[in-house]
Amino acid sequence: NELILKLEGKGTISGGDGNYNVVVTQPGEVIITILRLQDKVETPISHQKYRVKRIPDPAPMIGNTFRGGVITKEKLLEAKGVQAVLVNFDFDALCEVVGFEVTILPKAKMDALTVVAYGPGLPQAAQEYVEKLSGDGDAVFFDNIKVKCPGDAAARNIGSMACKLAPATGRE
């Protein structure tokens, strides 16, 4: 209860009793200084510089593991949409999919369908269209996938993902 933490840089420090949480709002360098408050006098104990980087772009995935390629219609519908997964990242952080565009190109003589999603879920119109497909060679494209990660002021575009539907083999 005699410790005081001060942050030099953009961000905040919260907590106490030896457990603190530092949230930095801008990449760059910050300095955290630990002081001891005794008899209304602050005495510096330690300080440490930290390099702060932006969270890297997550990978767009379906069902936490599928990054594109061949998938069954059933697995695509089961997943219900797109997720943003931080691969090989050292900290627990969740990036939220805020929107994307899905285009469905049937192999059969049907019209293509493009729908905009506002959030991570596959829009109802796209789900219903996929259900009508044979699931054998149809293509599904997820474009302009936008996510917000902790510290982001605005959504960022993490690219696209393409899927080709294949019939279920019974081994899924």
mmCIF file of C-alpha atoms in Angstrom:
data_model
loop_
_atom_site.group_PDB
_atom_site.id
_atom_site.type_symbol
_atom_site.label_atom_id
_atom_site.label_comp_id
_atom_site.label_asym_id
_atom_site.label_seq_id
_atom_site.Cartn_x
_atom_site.Cartn_y
_atom_site.Cartn_z
ATOM 1 C CA ASN A 1 0.000 0.000 0.000
ATOM 2 C CA GLU A 2 3.064 2.262 0.008
ATOM 3 C CA LEU A 3 3.700 1.773 -3.724
ATOM 4 C CA ILE A 4 2.771 4.299 -6.389
ATOM 5 C CA LEU A 5 3.119 3.545 -10.090
ATOM 6 C CA LYS A 6 3.438 6.338 -12.624
ATOM 7 C CA LEU A 7 3.302 6.034 -16.387
ATOM 8 C CA GLU A 8 5.188 8.308 -18.758
ATOM 9 C CA GLY A 9 3.447 7.922 -22.109
ATOM 10 C CA LYS A 10 -0.081 7.545 -23.434
ATOM 11 C CA GLY A 11 -2.145 5.174 -21.308
ATOM 12 C CA THR A 12 -3.437 4.368 -17.841
ATOM 13 C CA ILE A 13 -2.505 2.291 -14.807
ATOM 14 C CA SER A 14 -5.155 0.683 -12.630
ATOM 15 C CA GLY A 15 -5.111 -1.752 -9.731
ATOM 16 C CA GLY A 16 -3.295 -1.877 -6.432
ATOM 17 C CA ASP A 17 -1.938 -4.134 -3.685
ATOM 18 C CA GLY A 18 0.812 -5.431 -5.972
ATOM 19 C CA ASN A 19 -1.517 -6.201 -8.925
ATOM 20 C CA TYR A 20 -1.565 -3.567 -11.632
ATOM 21 C CA ASN A 21 -2.884 -3.359 -15.158
ATOM 22 C CA VAL A 22 -1.271 -1.015 -17.664
ATOM 23 C CA VAL A 23 -3.196 -0.108 -20.804
ATOM 24 C CA VAL A 24 -1.129 1.762 -23.372
ATOM 25 C CA THR A 25 -3.060 3.589 -26.075
ATOM 26 C CA GLN A 26 -0.304 4.475 -28.526
ATOM 27 C CA PRO A 27 2.675 2.561 -29.921
ATOM 28 C CA GLY A 28 6.094 3.875 -28.958
ATOM 29 C CA GLU A 29 8.016 3.903 -25.717
ATOM 30 C CA VAL A 30 6.643 4.253 -22.189
ATOM 31 C CA ILE A 31 8.349 4.374 -18.825
ATOM 32 C CA ILE A 32 6.805 2.922 -15.687
ATOM 33 C CA THR A 33 8.221 4.338 -12.464
ATOM 34 C CA ILE A 34 7.674 2.710 -9.071
ATOM 35 C CA LEU A 35 7.757 5.029 -6.093
ATOM 36 C CA ARG A 36 7.431 4.454 -2.367
ATOM 37 C CA LEU A 37 5.177 6.819 -0.442
ATOM 38 C CA GLN A 38 6.300 7.160 3.147
ATOM 39 C CA ASP A 39 5.516 10.115 5.411
ATOM 40 C CA LYS A 40 4.055 11.957 2.393
ATOM 41 C CA VAL A 41 7.407 11.714 0.581
ATOM 42 C CA GLU A 42 7.674 9.881 -2.764
ATOM 43 C CA THR A 43 10.959 8.009 -3.126
ATOM 44 C CA PRO A 44 11.816 6.422 -6.496
ATOM 45 C CA ILE A 45 12.445 2.674 -6.253
ATOM 46 C CA SER A 46 12.739 1.634 -9.866
ATOM 47 C CA HIS A 47 11.810 2.538 -13.413
ATOM 48 C CA GLN A 48 11.588 0.496 -16.576
ATOM 49 C CA LYS A 49 11.272 1.425 -20.249
ATOM 50 C CA TYR A 50 8.935 -0.627 -22.449
ATOM 51 C CA ARG A 51 8.568 -0.647 -26.209
ATOM 52 C CA VAL A 52 4.895 -0.762 -27.131
ATOM 53 C CA LYS A 53 3.807 -2.241 -30.431
ATOM 54 C CA ARG A 54 0.437 -2.473 -32.099
ATOM 55 C CA ILE A 55 -1.232 -5.891 -31.958
ATOM 56 C CA PRO A 56 -0.428 -7.623 -35.272
ATOM 57 C CA ASP A 57 -3.130 -8.404 -37.796
ATOM 58 C CA PRO A 58 -5.010 -11.550 -36.844
ATOM 59 C CA ALA A 59 -5.649 -14.332 -39.338
ATOM 60 C CA PRO A 60 -9.190 -14.654 -40.670
ATOM 61 C CA MET A 61 -10.537 -18.128 -39.919
ATOM 62 C CA ILE A 62 -13.666 -20.202 -39.944
ATOM 63 C CA GLY A 63 -14.120 -22.209 -36.761
ATOM 64 C CA ASN A 64 -10.777 -21.162 -35.170
ATOM 65 C CA THR A 65 -8.699 -23.433 -37.437
ATOM 66 C CA PHE A 66 -9.767 -23.179 -41.074
ATOM 67 C CA ARG A 67 -7.890 -20.513 -43.076
ATOM 68 C CA GLY A 68 -9.317 -21.238 -46.515
ATOM 69 C CA GLY A 69 -9.215 -23.993 -49.090
ATOM 70 C CA VAL A 70 -11.533 -26.985 -49.249
ATOM 71 C CA ILE A 71 -14.316 -27.295 -46.656
ATOM 72 C CA THR A 72 -17.612 -29.150 -46.500
ATOM 73 C CA LYS A 73 -20.835 -27.189 -46.697
ATOM 74 C CA GLU A 74 -21.774 -28.594 -43.290
ATOM 75 C CA LYS A 75 -18.562 -27.357 -41.615
ATOM 76 C CA LEU A 76 -19.005 -23.915 -43.166
ATOM 77 C CA LEU A 77 -22.568 -23.618 -41.876
ATOM 78 C CA GLU A 78 -21.603 -25.054 -38.468
ATOM 79 C CA ALA A 79 -18.983 -22.328 -37.974
ATOM 80 C CA LYS A 80 -21.603 -19.606 -38.583
ATOM 81 C CA GLY A 81 -19.124 -16.976 -39.735
ATOM 82 C CA VAL A 82 -15.627 -15.539 -39.588
ATOM 83 C CA GLN A 83 -13.290 -15.234 -36.617
ATOM 84 C CA ALA A 84 -10.074 -13.251 -36.187
ATOM 85 C CA VAL A 85 -7.376 -15.365 -34.515
ATOM 86 C CA LEU A 86 -4.040 -14.060 -33.267
ATOM 87 C CA VAL A 87 -1.571 -16.753 -34.295
ATOM 88 C CA ASN A 88 1.680 -17.096 -32.302
ATOM 89 C CA PHE A 89 0.936 -14.001 -30.234
ATOM 90 C CA ASP A 90 2.362 -13.889 -26.712
ATOM 91 C CA PHE A 91 -0.565 -12.196 -24.961
ATOM 92 C CA ASP A 92 -4.241 -12.950 -24.468
ATOM 93 C CA ALA A 93 -6.059 -10.506 -26.677
ATOM 94 C CA LEU A 94 -9.274 -10.854 -28.603
ATOM 95 C CA CYS A 95 -9.880 -9.166 -31.917
ATOM 96 C CA GLU A 96 -13.513 -8.723 -32.922
ATOM 97 C CA VAL A 97 -14.740 -9.171 -36.497
ATOM 98 C CA VAL A 98 -16.900 -6.121 -37.204
ATOM 99 C CA GLY A 99 -17.838 -6.946 -40.787
ATOM 100 C CA PHE A 100 -17.021 -8.556 -44.121
ATOM 101 C CA GLU A 101 -18.434 -9.215 -47.555
ATOM 102 C CA VAL A 102 -19.330 -12.769 -48.571
ATOM 103 C CA THR A 103 -19.694 -13.795 -52.211
ATOM 104 C CA ILE A 104 -21.077 -17.204 -53.133
ATOM 105 C CA LEU A 105 -20.392 -18.570 -56.632
ATOM 106 C CA PRO A 106 -22.371 -21.744 -57.286
ATOM 107 C CA LYS A 107 -20.925 -24.359 -59.613
ATOM 108 C CA ALA A 108 -24.447 -25.056 -60.902
ATOM 109 C CA LYS A 109 -26.303 -22.599 -63.120
ATOM 110 C CA MET A 110 -27.410 -20.263 -60.356
ATOM 111 C CA ASP A 111 -26.704 -16.579 -59.878
ATOM 112 C CA ALA A 112 -23.857 -15.457 -57.644
ATOM 113 C CA LEU A 113 -24.823 -13.831 -54.359
ATOM 114 C CA THR A 114 -22.943 -11.083 -52.502
ATOM 115 C CA VAL A 115 -23.999 -10.049 -49.007
ATOM 116 C CA VAL A 116 -22.436 -7.641 -46.510
ATOM 117 C CA ALA A 117 -22.115 -8.858 -42.918
ATOM 118 C CA TYR A 118 -22.099 -6.465 -39.983
ATOM 119 C CA GLY A 119 -20.379 -8.548 -37.337
ATOM 120 C CA PRO A 120 -18.756 -11.991 -37.317
ATOM 121 C CA GLY A 121 -21.793 -14.065 -38.284
ATOM 122 C CA LEU A 122 -22.694 -15.357 -41.715
ATOM 123 C CA PRO A 123 -25.765 -13.336 -42.771
ATOM 124 C CA GLN A 124 -29.058 -15.237 -42.928
ATOM 125 C CA ALA A 125 -29.359 -14.730 -46.708
ATOM 126 C CA ALA A 126 -25.902 -16.264 -47.226
ATOM 127 C CA GLN A 127 -26.680 -19.204 -44.917
ATOM 128 C CA GLU A 128 -29.894 -19.959 -46.786
ATOM 129 C CA TYR A 129 -28.106 -19.742 -50.155
ATOM 130 C CA VAL A 130 -25.297 -22.091 -49.038
ATOM 131 C CA GLU A 131 -27.911 -24.587 -47.814
ATOM 132 C CA LYS A 132 -29.335 -24.742 -51.376
ATOM 133 C CA LEU A 133 -25.934 -25.575 -52.911
ATOM 134 C CA SER A 134 -24.787 -29.070 -53.812
ATOM 135 C CA GLY A 135 -21.568 -28.536 -51.881
ATOM 136 C CA ASP A 136 -19.453 -29.987 -54.665
ATOM 137 C CA GLY A 137 -17.208 -27.337 -56.217
ATOM 138 C CA ASP A 138 -19.128 -24.221 -55.173
ATOM 139 C CA ALA A 139 -16.947 -21.259 -54.139
ATOM 140 C CA VAL A 140 -17.356 -18.926 -51.177
ATOM 141 C CA PHE A 141 -15.257 -15.764 -50.815
ATOM 142 C CA PHE A 142 -14.917 -13.657 -47.677
ATOM 143 C CA ASP A 143 -13.551 -10.227 -48.629
ATOM 144 C CA ASN A 144 -12.801 -6.957 -46.844
ATOM 145 C CA ILE A 145 -12.740 -8.642 -43.448
ATOM 146 C CA LYS A 146 -12.625 -5.856 -40.900
ATOM 147 C CA VAL A 147 -11.622 -6.301 -37.261
ATOM 148 C CA LYS A 148 -11.030 -4.241 -34.148
ATOM 149 C CA CYS A 149 -8.278 -5.321 -31.793
ATOM 150 C CA PRO A 150 -7.614 -3.882 -28.322
ATOM 151 C CA GLY A 151 -6.177 -0.400 -28.714
ATOM 152 C CA ASP A 152 -7.529 0.148 -32.242
ATOM 153 C CA ALA A 153 -9.290 3.460 -32.765
ATOM 154 C CA ALA A 154 -10.892 2.207 -35.981
ATOM 155 C CA ALA A 155 -11.460 -1.126 -37.705
ATOM 156 C CA ARG A 156 -8.668 -2.541 -39.853
ATOM 157 C CA ASN A 157 -8.931 -4.683 -42.972
ATOM 158 C CA ILE A 158 -7.215 -8.077 -42.593
ATOM 159 C CA GLY A 159 -7.825 -9.244 -46.137
ATOM 160 C CA SER A 160 -9.734 -12.110 -47.671
ATOM 161 C CA MET A 161 -10.313 -15.842 -47.467
ATOM 162 C CA ALA A 162 -11.538 -18.231 -50.172
ATOM 163 C CA CYS A 163 -13.267 -21.593 -49.749
ATOM 164 C CA LYS A 164 -14.232 -24.329 -52.145
ATOM 165 C CA LEU A 165 -17.044 -26.569 -51.009
ATOM 166 C CA ALA A 166 -16.536 -30.321 -51.151
ATOM 167 C CA PRO A 167 -18.981 -33.122 -50.379
ATOM 168 C CA ALA A 168 -18.947 -34.595 -46.881
ATOM 169 C CA THR A 169 -16.926 -37.797 -46.701
ATOM 170 C CA GLY A 170 -18.255 -39.038 -43.385
ATOM 171 C CA ARG A 171 -14.821 -38.548 -41.760
ATOM 172 C CA GLU A 172 -15.364 -34.986 -40.545
#
